[in-house]
Each structure stands twice: as C-alpha cells, then as structure tokens.
Amino acid sequence: MAQPLPDWSSMQKELLESIGKRLASGHDVASFRSACSPWRAAVPFATFGPLLLLPFDPDSDTVSFYCVSEKTAFSLTLPDVRGKVPCGSSCGWLVLMDEAASVTLLNPFTGARVGLPPADDHVAAASSWERASKVHGWWFLRSGNISGNALAANAIKLEEMRGVFFHEIVLSAPPDAGRECVAMAVLASSTEVAFCRTGVDSAWTLLDTKLECSVASIVHCQDKFLAIDVTGEISIVFSSNATDATPTATPLPSLSPPSGLCHRSYLESDGELHMVGAMVSTFHDTQEFTYRTMIYKCNLLDRAPEWTRVKDVGDLTLFVSKNFSESFSGTSVSKYKKNIIYFSEPLYGDPFDLAHRLEVADIAAGTSKVKKPFSEKMLGSEALGWIRPNLWKGVSGAIGKYDEKSQTEASPKVTDAPEPAAEVQDAGAVQFKST
Amino acid sequence: MAAEGEKRGAMEAEGAVEKGGDVAATSEKGEAASAKGKGVVEAKEVAGGKMVILRSSQPEKKRYEVPEAAARLSMLIGEMLDGDCANDDGIVIPVTARTLDTVVEYCSKHFEATKSNSDPFVAAATKSDPNPSAEASVGGGVNTAASENLEDWDRKLVDRLSMDDLYDVIHAANFLDIKGLLDVVYQRVADMIKGKTPEEIRATFNIANDFTLEEEAELCQQCAWIFDAE
C-alpha cells in the first residue's frame, strides 16, 4: 500500500481549518490564505468579514449575526451573555452589563473574557437624574420623598440599566492584544464620561467633557476618544501614556457641524474622523420628505478644524451602525461594492413593519435603497450594529483580568460558520430564514 | 459480531476482507480512510487483557504491543476495542511503520504520564516540580531520572519530524482521532507558518501559487479586513 505523496496544498479542508484556527496572528492568517486557493478556502472571507450583530435576549445564551455577503444568519452559543444586557460593541468585542452593574468584555468569536470594574456610586451619581444606590448588592432607584413617606425604592431591572449607568462603552483597542486598552463610557444623560484602563484600574474615573449638552456618543479616532453631544459638538479626550497623568478634555465649540444635516454616525476612516448624515428635505404641502446621504470629514488636529464634504470614498465600503456607535470602513471586496454605505437600520423605520431592514446608500448619488434580508421579526426589533470579528491576536499575551480558562474551555459553539448558500442554523430560541 | 461492527468506526475495507466470522467495517472517518487504503479490524487481547497489538500497514505489518489505555488515546481504536471484534493478530492501522512509531511513542508517553500521576508514590515524589503544565503534570515514566515537562516532550517529538513525516502524522492522528497529538502537530504547522510571507510559506510546504492576478488582488482586499493583519 503506497501512501500518497505529501501534498500540503490539497489537504482536507477540515485539517486546514484546524491549522487556520491555530495561527498566531492576523498577519499569519493573511499569509496563510495567500499561499494557495485551498488554503484560502479554509479561512473564507465570511469568517472575518463584517457582520450585523442582532439583538439578543438576556434569558438566552445565544447571540445571532447576519452576514450580508453570504446572505446567511448564524448563531453562537455564549453562556456568558445570559443575564446581561449589551452596552457596546467595539474592536470585535461585546460589552455586557448585568444587574449589579458589573461589566464584562466578551469576544464572541474566541470566547475570551475580560472583566471591567463595576459601576459605583460615583458613576451612578454622574449619570442619572434619579438617585441610584446599592443595597445588598442590588441597585435601587430612589424617587424623591412622596408625601412624607420615606423613599420608595425600586430595584432597577436589567433592561433599565443602560438608562441609569453606562449607555455605551467604547474600547481603544482589543483588551487582549498586549497593548494598552482604555474603555470609555457614555453615561446616561451626562456631560461627564467614565473611563478605565483594562487590567490596571479597579474603578471607573469620571471626566468632564466640558460639552454643552449630554454626551451622545464616543468615537475612538486617531488614538484619541471623541465625545460628541446631541448637537454634534465634539470634545477631544486624550490620555497620555504616563500612568499618573490625568486625561484632558478639550471641547471644540467653534467647530460647527454642517447645518441642516441630521448626523447619523461618526467613524474613523483613512485615519480621519468622518461623519455620515442625512440632509432631509420636507415638502410641507404633501408632508412627504426625502433625504440625501452625505459624508463629511474633519481635520480635527488642525488649528482651525472644519468639516468638509466627501463625495467619494474611493475603494471603501462603509458600515454604519445605529444603536451602537461602532461604524467602520474597509476595502470594498466580494459582494461589498465601493462607495457604498450599509446602514444597520434605515433612517426612518416603519413602526408597523415587523421585518428588519438594512439601508444601502450610494455615496455618489446620495440615494438609498432599503433591503429586507429576513422574513421574521427579531427580538427588540433593531439590530445592534456592525461588528468586525476579531479572531486572532496581534501580539501574544493578555492583559487585564483575563480569564485564561474561559478561552480554552468556553469556546463558543458555532452552529455553522457562514458559507455560501449555507443552511441557516438553529441555535436556541432564535431562528432565521434568509431571503 | 457483525452487527456491532456497523456502528463502530473501523477502517474501510475495499475488496475482500476475510476474517473468521468477522465484522462489517463501516468507517465513520471515511475521508482519511479511503485515502489510506485497506485495513482490517481485528483486536486481540493478550493474556492479562491489558495489552493491545497494533500493526502498521502492509507490507511491513510491524508489530507494536501497547497498553490498552495507551491505545485508547485513539478514539478510533477505543471504538474498535469496544466493538469487541474477533481475534486475530492485532489491529492493522493503515499507516506506515515510520508514522506509527511516532504515534505509539506519543500514546505510550502520555499513558506513562497519567499512570505516574495517579500512582500515589510516584506522584508524591514528583510533586515538588514547580512547573505545572496543562497536561497531566510532570512527565516521565518511572525510568527517567529528570522529570520532563510533558509539553516540552511533545514539542520535541514533533520538532524532529521531517515535512513528509509531519504530513503523515497529521493524517494518522486525524484518522485515529488522537486529540492531544493533533493539537501538537497542528501547533507545529502553525509555528512553521508564523511570521512568513506567502512566498516563504509556499517554499516551506512545497505549494504552487494557483492564483490568477485578479484573485491575488481580491486576496489583498479581503485580507485588509483581518483584524491586526499588519
């Protein structure tokens, strides 16, 4: 019996896939895929291409995603999400908060977990008009005195947590990539933000952004965090590397957003801050409206920064999220055409429409089409936003309260990686049909 | 006997297989098995019931006698033993002796390691080792003077394999379903890829570049999406 001559390129897909999973870094994966076509097939683009993160139920342990290029949905079983509400998606990691206001970072694709400090009284005081206090490990809202009665205390439910504590948390880098990672939080109704350095700080530090109105979103751009309020005013939050230096906040009151623009999201693209917005035109007599999608970019670091119109983003495709502020751009490839924006939600949704929709905008024309990828309603109705799977570490070594055990043992059970025309997998309560 | 054989993994038998009153062989590991050629399922328990005979493929049919627990590190062999197949002189594994040498060495070593771990005297004596490894603790059999870290031993085992040997061991470990050995050989391959450019990878693994220019351009675009690819 002669054994076949070793032909590494034609090894079975399963074996190549197993090797692919063990590669040490994104760089190695890129080289691996570029060796020959069977090796490329072992790590298909859908494995690491952008995904739509769908809303999930804290009573289940399933997180679902939709892959636009493959037109398939799939689910991952992640016991860590049970009993928690998502309050951010950043650098490929989910940010989860539970009823005790403790925060966990979870990489849904590797199963890696990092703990962050829980919200404390200071955060609660800064963040909410109402007073929250912790009793026996549970958080309660204290309404003011009611007719002489002592305070009526209501336990804060999980779905209310984001309205009291952290509205959204953004990371400066993946927490296990061997470099410093700072988490910054938008609080519920506050001009202050909270931040902490993963693996270093044991409590959140508050910082006044000096903005006029409450912070609505935070974007990480050019190594700085930008706090942006509802009017579009920006404050640059910068922390130097010295461990004892306090971060500074520099508002830019003279930087006016383009007038008449309803801004939808901000993102870093090509190293610069971009804003994606809609110029809405209403017709008073007919009460109809149309809108034109427009993109602007800003030279933040210049002496007199200003917004300038961008009519062409070149070879890029943009992915803009609505509920979380994780928006990003990338080289157009596969089914994603250049100069196109994928919005996780249409600008104006139809409240009576039960199906989830994506909006796809043509940057040059400014026009949009609304697409309906699923036929079934999703929980909570709106997708959380886009996520870029972060599967391989850049640099070895983990920092932070990193639970090593969780990485090797609690690997998410993937019901199926997205493949062309793959069957939609059923994992737990959520089930999708692709159209 | 035949009925039991059908559920249990066994090698694919192409062509006539005669064994006195024997098993129908259906392979659950079809993919590797068919490539490796024919074999026959036979398990024999030697007197004492603790040793198992393995044989490499034709024509050498080199004979290995291993403790059953060591052999059972292979899920496939475990299934065949459970299937209680009829006697003959050993289970024939459709790999060369050279490959089976490595596999048997791995299984024996890991069996020795768990054995000394559970033996209270040996475990106590070696307990002072400050270097805990993911595997069953401190290595060596009763004979080794210095206790070796099992992970290091594993790495040395595969490091000395040539490319061709490595290829064969991967397929054998996959076919035999020996998870620990698979992890080690996959890691070796990943280490060989680490830090290399595509050209260097092709040179190491003797792979031809089968991409068109357009495909290479698309590859660049796709790889730009990999997190931290720079």
PDB file of N, CA and C in Angstrom, chain A residues 314-386:
ATOM      1  N   GLY A 314     -13.573  56.498  -2.476  1.00  0.00           N
ATOM      2  CA  GLY A 314     -12.606  55.647  -3.170  1.00  0.00           C
ATOM      3  C   GLY A 314     -13.000  54.182  -3.099  1.00  0.00           C
ATOM      4  N   ASP A 315     -12.047  53.349  -2.740  1.00  0.00           N
ATOM      5  CA  ASP A 315     -12.265  51.908  -2.776  1.00  0.00           C
ATOM      6  C   ASP A 315     -12.950  51.353  -1.546  1.00  0.00           C
ATOM      7  N   LEU A 316     -13.554  52.219  -0.761  1.00  0.00           N
ATOM      8  CA  LEU A 316     -14.055  51.745   0.525  1.00  0.00           C
ATOM      9  C   LEU A 316     -15.535  51.451   0.514  1.00  0.00           C
ATOM     10  N   THR A 317     -15.926  50.567   1.405  1.00  0.00           N
ATOM     11  CA  THR A 317     -17.325  50.339   1.745  1.00  0.00           C
ATOM     12  C   THR A 317     -17.475  50.754   3.208  1.00  0.00           C
ATOM     13  N   LEU A 318     -18.540  51.445   3.513  1.00  0.00           N
ATOM     14  CA  LEU A 318     -18.746  51.897   4.893  1.00  0.00           C
ATOM     15  C   LEU A 318     -19.845  51.084   5.547  1.00  0.00           C
ATOM     16  N   PHE A 319     -19.648  50.791   6.818  1.00  0.00           N
ATOM     17  CA  PHE A 319     -20.665  50.093   7.597  1.00  0.00           C
ATOM     18  C   PHE A 319     -21.020  50.997   8.763  1.00  0.00           C
ATOM     19  N   VAL A 320     -22.250  51.454   8.784  1.00  0.00           N
ATOM     20  CA  VAL A 320     -22.662  52.454   9.769  1.00  0.00           C
ATOM     21  C   VAL A 320     -23.718  51.859  10.677  1.00  0.00           C
ATOM     22  N   SER A 321     -23.464  51.941  11.974  1.00  0.00           N
ATOM     23  CA  SER A 321     -24.374  51.358  12.945  1.00  0.00           C
ATOM     24  C   SER A 321     -25.269  52.424  13.531  1.00  0.00           C
ATOM     25  N   LYS A 322     -26.418  51.993  13.967  1.00  0.00           N
ATOM     26  CA  LYS A 322     -27.329  52.945  14.589  1.00  0.00           C
ATOM     27  C   LYS A 322     -27.299  52.843  16.099  1.00  0.00           C
ATOM     28  N   ASN A 323     -27.501  51.674  16.645  1.00  0.00           N
ATOM     29  CA  ASN A 323     -27.666  51.602  18.093  1.00  0.00           C
ATOM     30  C   ASN A 323     -26.365  51.692  18.867  1.00  0.00           C
ATOM     31  N   PHE A 324     -25.345  51.060  18.385  1.00  0.00           N
ATOM     32  CA  PHE A 324     -24.028  51.272  18.962  1.00  0.00           C
ATOM     33  C   PHE A 324     -23.250  52.134  18.001  1.00  0.00           C
ATOM     34  N   SER A 325     -22.248  52.818  18.506  1.00  0.00           N
ATOM     35  CA  SER A 325     -21.572  53.739  17.610  1.00  0.00           C
ATOM     36  C   SER A 325     -20.396  53.105  16.899  1.00  0.00           C
ATOM     37  N   GLU A 326     -20.366  51.789  16.813  1.00  0.00           N
ATOM     38  CA  GLU A 326     -19.282  51.120  16.116  1.00  0.00           C
ATOM     39  C   GLU A 326     -19.554  51.146  14.619  1.00  0.00           C
ATOM     40  N   SER A 327     -18.960  52.090  13.947  1.00  0.00           N
ATOM     41  CA  SER A 327     -19.058  52.154  12.493  1.00  0.00           C
ATOM     42  C   SER A 327     -17.647  52.126  11.943  1.00  0.00           C
ATOM     43  N   PHE A 328     -17.491  51.577  10.765  1.00  0.00           N
ATOM     44  CA  PHE A 328     -16.134  51.461  10.241  1.00  0.00           C
ATOM     45  C   PHE A 328     -16.167  51.391   8.718  1.00  0.00           C
ATOM     46  N   SER A 329     -15.016  51.545   8.146  1.00  0.00           N
ATOM     47  CA  SER A 329     -14.907  51.409   6.696  1.00  0.00           C
ATOM     48  C   SER A 329     -13.876  50.340   6.402  1.00  0.00           C
ATOM     49  N   GLY A 330     -13.944  49.791   5.221  1.00  0.00           N
ATOM     50  CA  GLY A 330     -12.955  48.795   4.829  1.00  0.00           C
ATOM     51  C   GLY A 330     -12.890  48.710   3.325  1.00  0.00           C
ATOM     52  N   THR A 331     -11.844  48.056   2.854  1.00  0.00           N
ATOM     53  CA  THR A 331     -11.661  47.909   1.413  1.00  0.00           C
ATOM     54  C   THR A 331     -12.840  47.149   0.827  1.00  0.00           C
ATOM     55  N   SER A 332     -13.386  47.675  -0.234  1.00  0.00           N
ATOM     56  CA  SER A 332     -14.536  47.005  -0.826  1.00  0.00           C
ATOM     57  C   SER A 332     -14.062  45.684  -1.420  1.00  0.00           C
ATOM     58  N   VAL A 333     -14.834  44.664  -1.207  1.00  0.00           N
ATOM     59  CA  VAL A 333     -14.409  43.328  -1.627  1.00  0.00           C
ATOM     60  C   VAL A 333     -15.628  42.438  -1.684  1.00  0.00           C
ATOM     61  N   SER A 334     -15.510  41.394  -2.477  1.00  0.00           N
ATOM     62  CA  SER A 334     -16.577  40.399  -2.544  1.00  0.00           C
ATOM     63  C   SER A 334     -17.878  41.104  -2.921  1.00  0.00           C
ATOM     64  N   LYS A 335     -18.914  40.891  -2.154  1.00  0.00           N
ATOM     65  CA  LYS A 335     -20.187  41.474  -2.567  1.00  0.00           C
ATOM     66  C   LYS A 335     -20.320  42.940  -2.140  1.00  0.00           C
ATOM     67  N   TYR A 336     -19.357  43.446  -1.423  1.00  0.00           N
ATOM     68  CA  TYR A 336     -19.459  44.818  -0.930  1.00  0.00           C
ATOM     69  C   TYR A 336     -18.810  45.759  -1.929  1.00  0.00           C
ATOM     70  N   LYS A 337     -19.624  46.599  -2.519  1.00  0.00           N
ATOM     71  CA  LYS A 337     -19.087  47.458  -3.580  1.00  0.00           C
ATOM     72  C   LYS A 337     -18.489  48.724  -2.986  1.00  0.00           C
ATOM     73  N   LYS A 338     -17.691  49.375  -3.774  1.00  0.00           N
ATOM     74  CA  LYS A 338     -17.064  50.580  -3.242  1.00  0.00           C
ATOM     75  C   LYS A 338     -18.028  51.765  -3.316  1.00  0.00           C
ATOM     76  N   ASN A 339     -17.730  52.715  -2.465  1.00  0.00           N
ATOM     77  CA  ASN A 339     -18.568  53.913  -2.378  1.00  0.00           C
ATOM     78  C   ASN A 339     -20.007  53.615  -2.005  1.00  0.00           C
ATOM     79  N   ILE A 340     -20.163  52.604  -1.199  1.00  0.00           N
ATOM     80  CA  ILE A 340     -21.494  52.200  -0.746  1.00  0.00           C
ATOM     81  C   ILE A 340     -21.491  52.216   0.779  1.00  0.00           C
ATOM     82  N   ILE A 341     -22.609  52.592   1.355  1.00  0.00           N
ATOM     83  CA  ILE A 341     -22.751  52.530   2.811  1.00  0.00           C
ATOM     84  C   ILE A 341     -23.824  51.506   3.154  1.00  0.00           C
ATOM     85  N   TYR A 342     -23.507  50.640   4.093  1.00  0.00           N
ATOM     86  CA  TYR A 342     -24.514  49.737   4.648  1.00  0.00           C
ATOM     87  C   TYR A 342     -24.914  50.281   6.013  1.00  0.00           C
ATOM     88  N   PHE A 343     -26.159  50.655   6.146  1.00  0.00           N
ATOM     89  CA  PHE A 343     -26.669  51.103   7.440  1.00  0.00           C
ATOM     90  C   PHE A 343     -27.353  49.937   8.138  1.00  0.00           C
ATOM     91  N   SER A 344     -27.108  49.813   9.440  1.00  0.00           N
ATOM     92  CA  SER A 344     -27.732  48.701  10.154  1.00  0.00           C
ATOM     93  C   SER A 344     -29.228  48.922  10.335  1.00  0.00           C
ATOM     94  N   GLU A 345     -29.671  50.166  10.191  1.00  0.00           N
ATOM     95  CA  GLU A 345     -31.096  50.473  10.263  1.00  0.00           C
ATOM     96  C   GLU A 345     -31.393  51.580   9.265  1.00  0.00           C
ATOM     97  N   PRO A 346     -32.571  51.587   8.677  1.00  0.00           N
ATOM     98  CA  PRO A 346     -32.908  52.706   7.805  1.00  0.00           C
ATOM     99  C   PRO A 346     -33.076  53.972   8.631  1.00  0.00           C
ATOM    100  N   LEU A 347     -32.960  55.099   7.985  1.00  0.00           N
ATOM    101  CA  LEU A 347     -33.084  56.360   8.706  1.00  0.00           C
ATOM    102  C   LEU A 347     -34.463  56.483   9.333  1.00  0.00           C
ATOM    103  N   TYR A 348     -35.458  56.199   8.535  1.00  0.00           N
ATOM    104  CA  TYR A 348     -36.811  56.235   9.082  1.00  0.00           C
ATOM    105  C   TYR A 348     -37.404  54.855   8.951  1.00  0.00           C
ATOM    106  N   GLY A 349     -37.622  54.233  10.085  1.00  0.00           N
ATOM    107  CA  GLY A 349     -38.207  52.902  10.018  1.00  0.00           C
ATOM    108  C   GLY A 349     -39.708  53.000  10.071  1.00  0.00           C
ATOM    109  N   ASP A 350     -40.355  51.963   9.656  1.00  0.00           N
ATOM    110  CA  ASP A 350     -41.812  51.898   9.713  1.00  0.00           C
ATOM    111  C   ASP A 350     -42.180  51.119  10.971  1.00  0.00           C
ATOM    112  N   PRO A 351     -42.787  51.775  11.933  1.00  0.00           N
ATOM    113  CA  PRO A 351     -43.044  51.075  13.191  1.00  0.00           C
ATOM    114  C   PRO A 351     -43.992  49.891  13.040  1.00  0.00           C
ATOM    115  N   PHE A 352     -44.709  49.873  11.939  1.00  0.00           N
ATOM    116  CA  PHE A 352     -45.637  48.757  11.760  1.00  0.00           C
ATOM    117  C   PHE A 352     -45.017  47.624  10.962  1.00  0.00           C
ATOM    118  N   ASP A 353     -43.825  47.862  10.512  1.00  0.00           N
ATOM    119  CA  ASP A 353     -43.178  46.833   9.712  1.00  0.00           C
ATOM    120  C   ASP A 353     -42.411  45.903  10.644  1.00  0.00           C
ATOM    121  N   LEU A 354     -42.732  44.653  10.602  1.00  0.00           N
ATOM    122  CA  LEU A 354     -42.130  43.739  11.556  1.00  0.00           C
ATOM    123  C   LEU A 354     -40.778  43.197  11.125  1.00  0.00           C
ATOM    124  N   ALA A 355     -40.445  43.395   9.883  1.00  0.00           N
ATOM    125  CA  ALA A 355     -39.210  42.784   9.409  1.00  0.00           C
ATOM    126  C   ALA A 355     -38.042  43.742   9.566  1.00  0.00           C
ATOM    127  N   HIS A 356     -36.882  43.180   9.828  1.00  0.00           N
ATOM    128  CA  HIS A 356     -35.696  44.014   9.921  1.00  0.00           C
ATOM    129  C   HIS A 356     -35.252  44.461   8.537  1.00  0.00           C
ATOM    130  N   ARG A 357     -34.768  45.675   8.462  1.00  0.00           N
ATOM    131  CA  ARG A 357     -34.316  46.170   7.170  1.00  0.00           C
ATOM    132  C   ARG A 357     -32.935  46.794   7.255  1.00  0.00           C
ATOM    133  N   LEU A 358     -32.243  46.675   6.148  1.00  0.00           N
ATOM    134  CA  LEU A 358     -30.963  47.362   6.007  1.00  0.00           C
ATOM    135  C   LEU A 358     -31.140  48.480   5.002  1.00  0.00           C
ATOM    136  N   GLU A 359     -30.366  49.524   5.179  1.00  0.00           N
ATOM    137  CA  GLU A 359     -30.385  50.579   4.170  1.00  0.00           C
ATOM    138  C   GLU A 359     -29.038  50.587   3.466  1.00  0.00           C
ATOM    139  N   VAL A 360     -29.074  50.622   2.176  1.00  0.00           N
ATOM    140  CA  VAL A 360     -27.834  50.636   1.397  1.00  0.00           C
ATOM    141  C   VAL A 360     -27.792  51.937   0.610  1.00  0.00           C
ATOM    142  N   ALA A 361     -26.783  52.740   0.872  1.00  0.00           N
ATOM    143  CA  ALA A 361     -26.725  54.063   0.248  1.00  0.00           C
ATOM    144  C   ALA A 361     -25.598  54.147  -0.764  1.00  0.00           C
ATOM    145  N   ASP A 362     -25.865  54.851  -1.813  1.00  0.00           N
ATOM    146  CA  ASP A 362     -24.875  55.104  -2.870  1.00  0.00           C
ATOM    147  C   ASP A 362     -24.291  56.485  -2.592  1.00  0.00           C
ATOM    148  N   ILE A 363     -23.021  56.543  -2.300  1.00  0.00           N
ATOM    149  CA  ILE A 363     -22.432  57.805  -1.867  1.00  0.00           C
ATOM    150  C   ILE A 363     -22.433  58.846  -2.971  1.00  0.00           C
ATOM    151  N   ALA A 364     -22.118  58.418  -4.158  1.00  0.00           N
ATOM    152  CA  ALA A 364     -22.047  59.389  -5.247  1.00  0.00           C
ATOM    153  C   ALA A 364     -23.416  59.989  -5.530  1.00  0.00           C
ATOM    154  N   ALA A 365     -24.411  59.135  -5.575  1.00  0.00           N
ATOM    155  CA  ALA A 365     -25.753  59.628  -5.888  1.00  0.00           C
ATOM    156  C   ALA A 365     -26.443  60.200  -4.672  1.00  0.00           C
ATOM    157  N   GLY A 366     -26.039  59.754  -3.480  1.00  0.00           N
ATOM    158  CA  GLY A 366     -26.700  60.220  -2.269  1.00  0.00           C
ATOM    159  C   GLY A 366     -28.009  59.509  -1.992  1.00  0.00           C
ATOM    160  N   THR A 367     -28.359  58.552  -2.836  1.00  0.00           N
ATOM    161  CA  THR A 367     -29.662  57.900  -2.680  1.00  0.00           C
ATOM    162  C   THR A 367     -29.519  56.569  -1.953  1.00  0.00           C
ATOM    163  N   SER A 368     -30.636  56.105  -1.439  1.00  0.00           N
ATOM    164  CA  SER A 368     -30.619  54.867  -0.659  1.00  0.00           C
ATOM    165  C   SER A 368     -31.681  53.896  -1.109  1.00  0.00           C
ATOM    166  N   LYS A 369     -31.374  52.635  -0.866  1.00  0.00           N
ATOM    167  CA  LYS A 369     -32.392  51.600  -1.065  1.00  0.00           C
ATOM    168  C   LYS A 369     -32.546  50.899   0.262  1.00  0.00           C
ATOM    169  N   VAL A 370     -33.741  50.472   0.530  1.00  0.00           N
ATOM    170  CA  VAL A 370     -33.961  49.723   1.760  1.00  0.00           C
ATOM    171  C   VAL A 370     -34.157  48.262   1.395  1.00  0.00           C
ATOM    172  N   LYS A 371     -33.396  47.409   2.078  1.00  0.00           N
ATOM    173  CA  LYS A 371     -33.484  45.976   1.759  1.00  0.00           C
ATOM    174  C   LYS A 371     -33.995  45.206   2.959  1.00  0.00           C
ATOM    175  N   LYS A 372     -34.632  44.117   2.666  1.00  0.00           N
ATOM    176  CA  LYS A 372     -35.215  43.307   3.719  1.00  0.00           C
ATOM    177  C   LYS A 372     -34.564  41.931   3.717  1.00  0.00           C
ATOM    178  N   PRO A 373     -33.544  41.723   4.525  1.00  0.00           N
ATOM    179  CA  PRO A 373     -32.847  40.433   4.449  1.00  0.00           C
ATOM    180  C   PRO A 373     -33.562  39.276   5.131  1.00  0.00           C
ATOM    181  N   PHE A 374     -34.401  39.568   6.142  1.00  0.00           N
ATOM    182  CA  PHE A 374     -35.054  38.458   6.840  1.00  0.00           C
ATOM    183  C   PHE A 374     -36.541  38.538   6.650  1.00  0.00           C
ATOM    184  N   SER A 375     -37.190  37.442   6.882  1.00  0.00           N
ATOM    185  CA  SER A 375     -38.638  37.496   6.819  1.00  0.00           C
ATOM    186  C   SER A 375     -39.256  37.433   8.200  1.00  0.00           C
ATOM    187  N   GLU A 376     -38.434  37.223   9.225  1.00  0.00           N
ATOM    188  CA  GLU A 376     -39.028  37.145  10.560  1.00  0.00           C
ATOM    189  C   GLU A 376     -38.594  38.298  11.430  1.00  0.00           C
ATOM    190  N   LYS A 377     -39.413  38.653  12.337  1.00  0.00           N
ATOM    191  CA  LYS A 377     -39.096  39.762  13.239  1.00  0.00           C
ATOM    192  C   LYS A 377     -38.012  39.323  14.202  1.00  0.00           C
ATOM    193  N   MET A 378     -37.136  40.214  14.518  1.00  0.00           N
ATOM    194  CA  MET A 378     -36.138  39.911  15.522  1.00  0.00           C
ATOM    195  C   MET A 378     -36.527  40.512  16.845  1.00  0.00           C
ATOM    196  N   LEU A 379     -35.953  39.953  17.856  1.00  0.00           N
ATOM    197  CA  LEU A 379     -36.182  40.428  19.213  1.00  0.00           C
ATOM    198  C   LEU A 379     -35.715  41.862  19.345  1.00  0.00           C
ATOM    199  N   GLY A 380     -36.515  42.703  19.952  1.00  0.00           N
ATOM    200  CA  GLY A 380     -36.071  44.064  20.206  1.00  0.00           C
ATOM    201  C   GLY A 380     -36.047  44.908  18.964  1.00  0.00           C
ATOM    202  N   SER A 381     -36.399  44.329  17.876  1.00  0.00           N
ATOM    203  CA  SER A 381     -36.579  44.987  16.584  1.00  0.00           C
ATOM    204  C   SER A 381     -35.340  45.565  15.924  1.00  0.00           C
ATOM    205  N   GLU A 382     -34.469  46.259  16.625  1.00  0.00           N
ATOM    206  CA  GLU A 382     -33.382  46.890  15.868  1.00  0.00           C
ATOM    207  C   GLU A 382     -32.069  46.161  16.064  1.00  0.00           C
ATOM    208  N   ALA A 383     -31.355  46.007  14.977  1.00  0.00           N
ATOM    209  CA  ALA A 383     -30.034  45.401  15.074  1.00  0.00           C
ATOM    210  C   ALA A 383     -29.145  46.298  15.919  1.00  0.00           C
ATOM    211  N   LEU A 384     -28.190  45.694  16.590  1.00  0.00           N
ATOM    212  CA  LEU A 384     -27.336  46.475  17.473  1.00  0.00           C
ATOM    213  C   LEU A 384     -26.282  47.245  16.709  1.00  0.00           C
ATOM    214  N   GLY A 385     -25.891  46.695  15.567  1.00  0.00           N
ATOM    215  CA  GLY A 385     -24.874  47.394  14.793  1.00  0.00           C
ATOM    216  C   GLY A 385     -23.952  46.401  14.108  1.00  0.00           C
ATOM    217  N   TRP A 386     -22.909  46.913  13.513  1.00  0.00           N
ATOM    218  CA  TRP A 386     -21.952  46.078  12.799  1.00  0.00           C
ATOM    219  C   TRP A 386     -20.821  45.665  13.728  1.00  0.00           C
TER     220      TRP A 386
END
